[in-house]
Amino acid sequence: LATLKIRFKFDAQDKQAEVPDETILKLQELFPANGTGFLYLVLEYFDNDFDRAVSALLDNNIPESIDNVERDL
């Protein structure tokens, strides 16, 4: 499975993770105004559960720790 590696600073810690390209691409199709980094954070919060991430984004029920992050990240 192809993976997308994202490296960024968040909460003063370096994090690196692998998220399947297909998952990020699906989210970007549904939520084109949101950046890859923001979508990655949402997926990470919901343990890479696509359905829970989509539900949170549709309901604008983003956890406070992520909601403060710029959405075009």
N, CA and C atoms as an extended XYZ file, in Angstrom:
219
Properties=species:S:1:pos:R:3:atomname:S:1:resname:S:1:resid:I:1 pbc="F F F"
N         0.843       -1.176        0.000 N   LEU     1
C         0.000        0.000        0.000 CA  LEU     1
C         0.890        1.242        0.000 C   LEU     1
N         0.624        2.129       -0.884 N   ALA     2
C         1.383        3.385       -0.939 CA  ALA     2
C         1.047        4.218        0.292 C   ALA     2
N         2.010        4.951        0.770 N   THR     3
C         1.767        5.778        1.950 CA  THR     3
C         2.237        7.195        1.712 C   THR     3
N         1.657        8.077        2.456 N   LEU     4
C         2.010        9.491        2.417 CA  LEU     4
C         2.670        9.806        3.748 C   LEU     4
N         3.878       10.318        3.711 N   LYS     5
C         4.557       10.687        4.951 CA  LYS     5
C         4.415       12.186        5.146 C   LYS     5
N         3.978       12.540        6.317 N   ILE     6
C         3.772       13.940        6.660 CA  ILE     6
C         4.620       14.237        7.888 C   ILE     6
N         5.396       15.302        7.813 N   ARG     7
C         6.201       15.709        8.965 CA  ARG     7
C         5.865       17.166        9.257 C   ARG     7
N         5.568       17.448       10.520 N   PHE     8
C         5.194       18.799       10.908 CA  PHE     8
C         5.447       18.975       12.391 C   PHE     8
N         5.406       20.229       12.845 N   LYS     9
C         5.516       20.518       14.280 CA  LYS     9
C         4.111       20.745       14.810 C   LYS     9
N         3.820       20.113       15.942 N   PHE    10
C         2.508       20.236       16.554 CA  PHE    10
C         2.688       20.054       18.051 C   PHE    10
N         2.196       20.975       18.836 N   ASP    11
C         2.336       20.915       20.287 CA  ASP    11
C         3.788       20.724       20.712 C   ASP    11
N         4.696       21.405       20.023 N   ALA    12
C         6.124       21.410       20.356 CA  ALA    12
C         6.775       20.033       20.257 C   ALA    12
N         6.143       19.111       19.559 N   GLN    13
C         6.723       17.784       19.363 CA  GLN    13
C         6.781       17.483       17.880 C   GLN    13
N         7.857       16.813       17.448 N   ASP    14
C         7.909       16.336       16.069 CA  ASP    14
C         7.131       15.036       16.003 C   ASP    14
N         6.311       14.922       14.965 N   LYS    15
C         5.564       13.687       14.753 CA  LYS    15
C         5.755       13.280       13.307 C   LYS    15
N         5.835       12.011       13.091 N   GLN    16
C         5.901       11.495       11.736 CA  GLN    16
C         4.981       10.291       11.689 C   GLN    16
N         4.184       10.192       10.670 N   ALA    17
C         3.248        9.082       10.573 CA  ALA    17
C         3.034        8.725        9.122 C   ALA    17
N         2.525        7.540        8.941 N   GLU    18
C         2.190        7.088        7.597 CA  GLU    18
C         0.692        6.892        7.519 C   GLU    18
N         0.089        7.528        6.566 N   VAL    19
C        -1.340        7.424        6.339 CA  VAL    19
C        -1.520        6.972        4.898 C   VAL    19
N        -2.373        5.995        4.654 N   PRO    20
C        -2.580        5.553        3.268 CA  PRO    20
C        -3.006        6.714        2.375 C   PRO    20
N        -2.367        6.818        1.215 N   ASP    21
C        -2.701        7.872        0.247 CA  ASP    21
C        -4.190        7.912       -0.052 C   ASP    21
N        -4.776        6.737       -0.211 N   GLU    22
C        -6.183        6.667       -0.602 CA  GLU    22
C        -7.083        7.356        0.417 C   GLU    22
N        -6.762        7.220        1.681 N   THR    23
C        -7.585        7.823        2.724 CA  THR    23
C        -7.517        9.339        2.658 C   THR    23
N        -6.324        9.880        2.547 N   ILE    24
C        -6.161       11.329        2.442 CA  ILE    24
C        -6.832       11.843        1.168 C   ILE    24
N        -6.633       11.147        0.059 N   LEU    25
C        -7.238       11.586       -1.204 CA  LEU    25
C        -8.761       11.595       -1.127 C   LEU    25
N        -9.340       10.600       -0.486 N   LYS    26
C       -10.803       10.560       -0.331 CA  LYS    26
C       -11.280       11.751        0.500 C   LYS    26
N       -10.562       12.021        1.591 N   LEU    27
C       -10.948       13.162        2.426 CA  LEU    27
C       -10.793       14.479        1.675 C   LEU    27
N        -9.721       14.603        0.880 N   GLN    28
C        -9.510       15.829        0.110 CA  GLN    28
C       -10.604       16.018       -0.934 C   GLN    28
N       -11.112       14.930       -1.500 N   GLU    29
C       -12.214       15.029       -2.459 CA  GLU    29
C       -13.477       15.534       -1.774 C   GLU    29
N       -13.720       15.059       -0.561 N   LEU    30
C       -14.923       15.458        0.168 CA  LEU    30
C       -14.804       16.849        0.795 C   LEU    30
N       -13.580       17.202        1.198 N   PHE    31
C       -13.340       18.466        1.902 CA  PHE    31
C       -12.165       19.200        1.266 C   PHE    31
N       -12.344       19.699        0.037 N   PRO    32
C       -11.226       20.296       -0.705 CA  PRO    32
C       -10.657       21.574       -0.085 C   PRO    32
N       -11.398       22.230        0.771 N   ALA    33
C       -10.903       23.464        1.391 CA  ALA    33
C        -9.914       23.184        2.526 C   ALA    33
N        -9.856       21.942        2.968 N   ASN    34
C        -8.966       21.576        4.068 CA  ASN    34
C        -7.652       21.033        3.532 C   ASN    34
N        -6.560       21.410        4.182 N   GLY    35
C        -5.241       20.958        3.771 CA  GLY    35
C        -4.945       19.537        4.234 C   GLY    35
N        -3.939       18.956        3.618 N   THR    36
C        -3.527       17.590        3.922 CA  THR    36
C        -3.132       17.433        5.390 C   THR    36
N        -2.399       18.397        5.914 N   GLY    37
C        -1.963       18.319        7.313 CA  GLY    37
C        -3.125       18.321        8.281 C   GLY    37
N        -4.097       19.181        8.033 N   PHE    38
C        -5.282       19.237        8.894 CA  PHE    38
C        -6.050       17.926        8.817 C   PHE    38
N        -6.246       17.413        7.608 N   LEU    39
C        -6.975       16.154        7.448 CA  LEU    39
C        -6.221       15.008        8.115 C   LEU    39
N        -4.911       15.036        8.030 N   TYR    40
C        -4.106       14.025        8.714 CA  TYR    40
C        -4.361       14.074       10.223 C   TYR    40
N        -4.390       15.273       10.801 N   LEU    41
C        -4.624       15.410       12.236 CA  LEU    41
C        -5.989       14.856       12.642 C   LEU    41
N        -6.991       15.126       11.814 N   VAL    42
C        -8.328       14.596       12.097 CA  VAL    42
C        -8.296       13.068       12.058 C   VAL    42
N        -7.680       12.526       11.016 N   LEU    43
C        -7.578       11.064       10.919 CA  LEU    43
C        -6.815       10.484       12.098 C   LEU    43
N        -5.716       11.105       12.458 N   GLU    44
C        -4.914       10.611       13.580 CA  GLU    44
C        -5.739       10.603       14.859 C   GLU    44
N        -6.486       11.675       15.089 N   TYR    45
C        -7.305       11.763       16.297 CA  TYR    45
C        -8.305       10.612       16.363 C   TYR    45
N        -8.874       10.280       15.220 N   PHE    46
C        -9.880        9.221       15.162 CA  PHE    46
C        -9.273        7.865       14.776 C   PHE    46
N        -7.994        7.680       15.086 N   ASP    47
C        -7.296        6.401       14.862 CA  ASP    47
C        -7.439        5.890       13.432 C   ASP    47
N        -7.308        6.802       12.476 N   ASN    48
C        -7.397        6.493       11.038 CA  ASN    48
C        -8.731        5.885       10.627 C   ASN    48
N        -9.764        6.164       11.402 N   ASP    49
C       -11.116        5.694       11.064 CA  ASP    49
C       -11.763        6.717       10.141 C   ASP    49
N       -11.812        6.379        8.858 N   PHE    50
C       -12.315        7.287        7.828 CA  PHE    50
C       -13.732        7.765        8.136 C   PHE    50
N       -14.621        6.847        8.495 N   ASP    51
C       -16.023        7.207        8.731 CA  ASP    51
C       -16.184        8.169        9.900 C   ASP    51
N       -15.446        7.941       10.966 N   ARG    52
C       -15.530        8.845       12.117 CA  ARG    52
C       -14.968       10.217       11.773 C   ARG    52
N       -13.890       10.248       10.983 N   ALA    53
C       -13.300       11.522       10.567 CA  ALA    53
C       -14.281       12.303        9.701 C   ALA    53
N       -14.912       11.636        8.747 N   VAL    54
C       -15.892       12.289        7.868 CA  VAL    54
C       -17.057       12.820        8.694 C   VAL    54
N       -17.552       12.016        9.602 N   SER    55
C       -18.673       12.431       10.446 CA  SER    55
C       -18.323       13.685       11.250 C   SER    55
N       -17.137       13.699       11.835 N   ALA    56
C       -16.705       14.858       12.623 CA  ALA    56
C       -16.590       16.106       11.755 C   ALA    56
N       -16.055       15.944       10.546 N   LEU    57
C       -15.911       17.087        9.639 CA  LEU    57
C       -17.272       17.585        9.154 C   LEU    57
N       -18.174       16.673        8.826 N   LEU    58
C       -19.508       17.073        8.368 CA  LEU    58
C       -20.296       17.779        9.473 C   LEU    58
N       -20.179       17.264       10.695 N   ASP    59
C       -20.914       17.834       11.828 CA  ASP    59
C       -20.199       19.022       12.452 C   ASP    59
N       -19.019       19.365       11.894 N   ASN    60
C       -18.169       20.409       12.471 CA  ASN    60
C       -17.944       20.148       13.954 C   ASN    60
N       -17.694       18.876       14.260 N   ASN    61
C       -17.465       18.428       15.622 CA  ASN    61
C       -16.001       18.010       15.767 C   ASN    61
N       -15.118       18.966       15.505 N   ILE    62
C       -13.683       18.729       15.544 CA  ILE    62
C       -13.197       18.927       16.977 C   ILE    62
N       -12.408       18.001       17.493 N   PRO    63
C       -11.887       18.165       18.857 CA  PRO    63
C       -11.146       19.492       19.010 C   PRO    63
N       -11.241       20.070       20.177 N   GLU    64
C       -10.665       21.386       20.435 CA  GLU    64
C        -9.167       21.443       20.113 C   GLU    64
N        -8.450       20.371       20.388 N   SER    65
C        -7.002       20.358       20.141 CA  SER    65
C        -6.668       20.482       18.654 C   SER    65
N        -7.586       20.087       17.801 N   ILE    66
C        -7.384       20.176       16.353 CA  ILE    66
C        -8.079       21.405       15.786 C   ILE    66
N        -9.189       21.781       16.363 N   ASP    67
C        -9.997       22.879       15.839 CA  ASP    67
C        -9.229       24.196       15.811 C   ASP    67
N        -8.207       24.320       16.639 N   ASN    68
C        -7.404       25.544       16.670 CA  ASN    68
C        -6.337       25.588       15.588 C   ASN    68
N        -6.148       24.501       14.874 N   VAL    69
C        -5.143       24.415       13.812 CA  VAL    69
C        -5.723       25.000       12.530 C   VAL    69
N        -4.900       25.719       11.780 N   GLU    70
C        -5.365       26.260       10.499 CA  GLU    70
C        -5.805       25.119        9.594 C   GLU    70
N        -6.960       25.266        8.994 N   ARG    71
C        -7.527       24.178        8.183 CA  ARG    71
C        -6.836       24.009        6.838 C   ARG    71
N        -6.046       24.989        6.415 N   ASP    72
C        -5.339       24.837        5.144 CA  ASP    72
C        -3.930       24.313        5.348 C   ASP    72
N        -3.624       23.815        6.543 N   LEU    73
C        -2.314       23.269        6.874 CA  LEU    73
C        -1.986       22.089        5.976 C   LEU    73
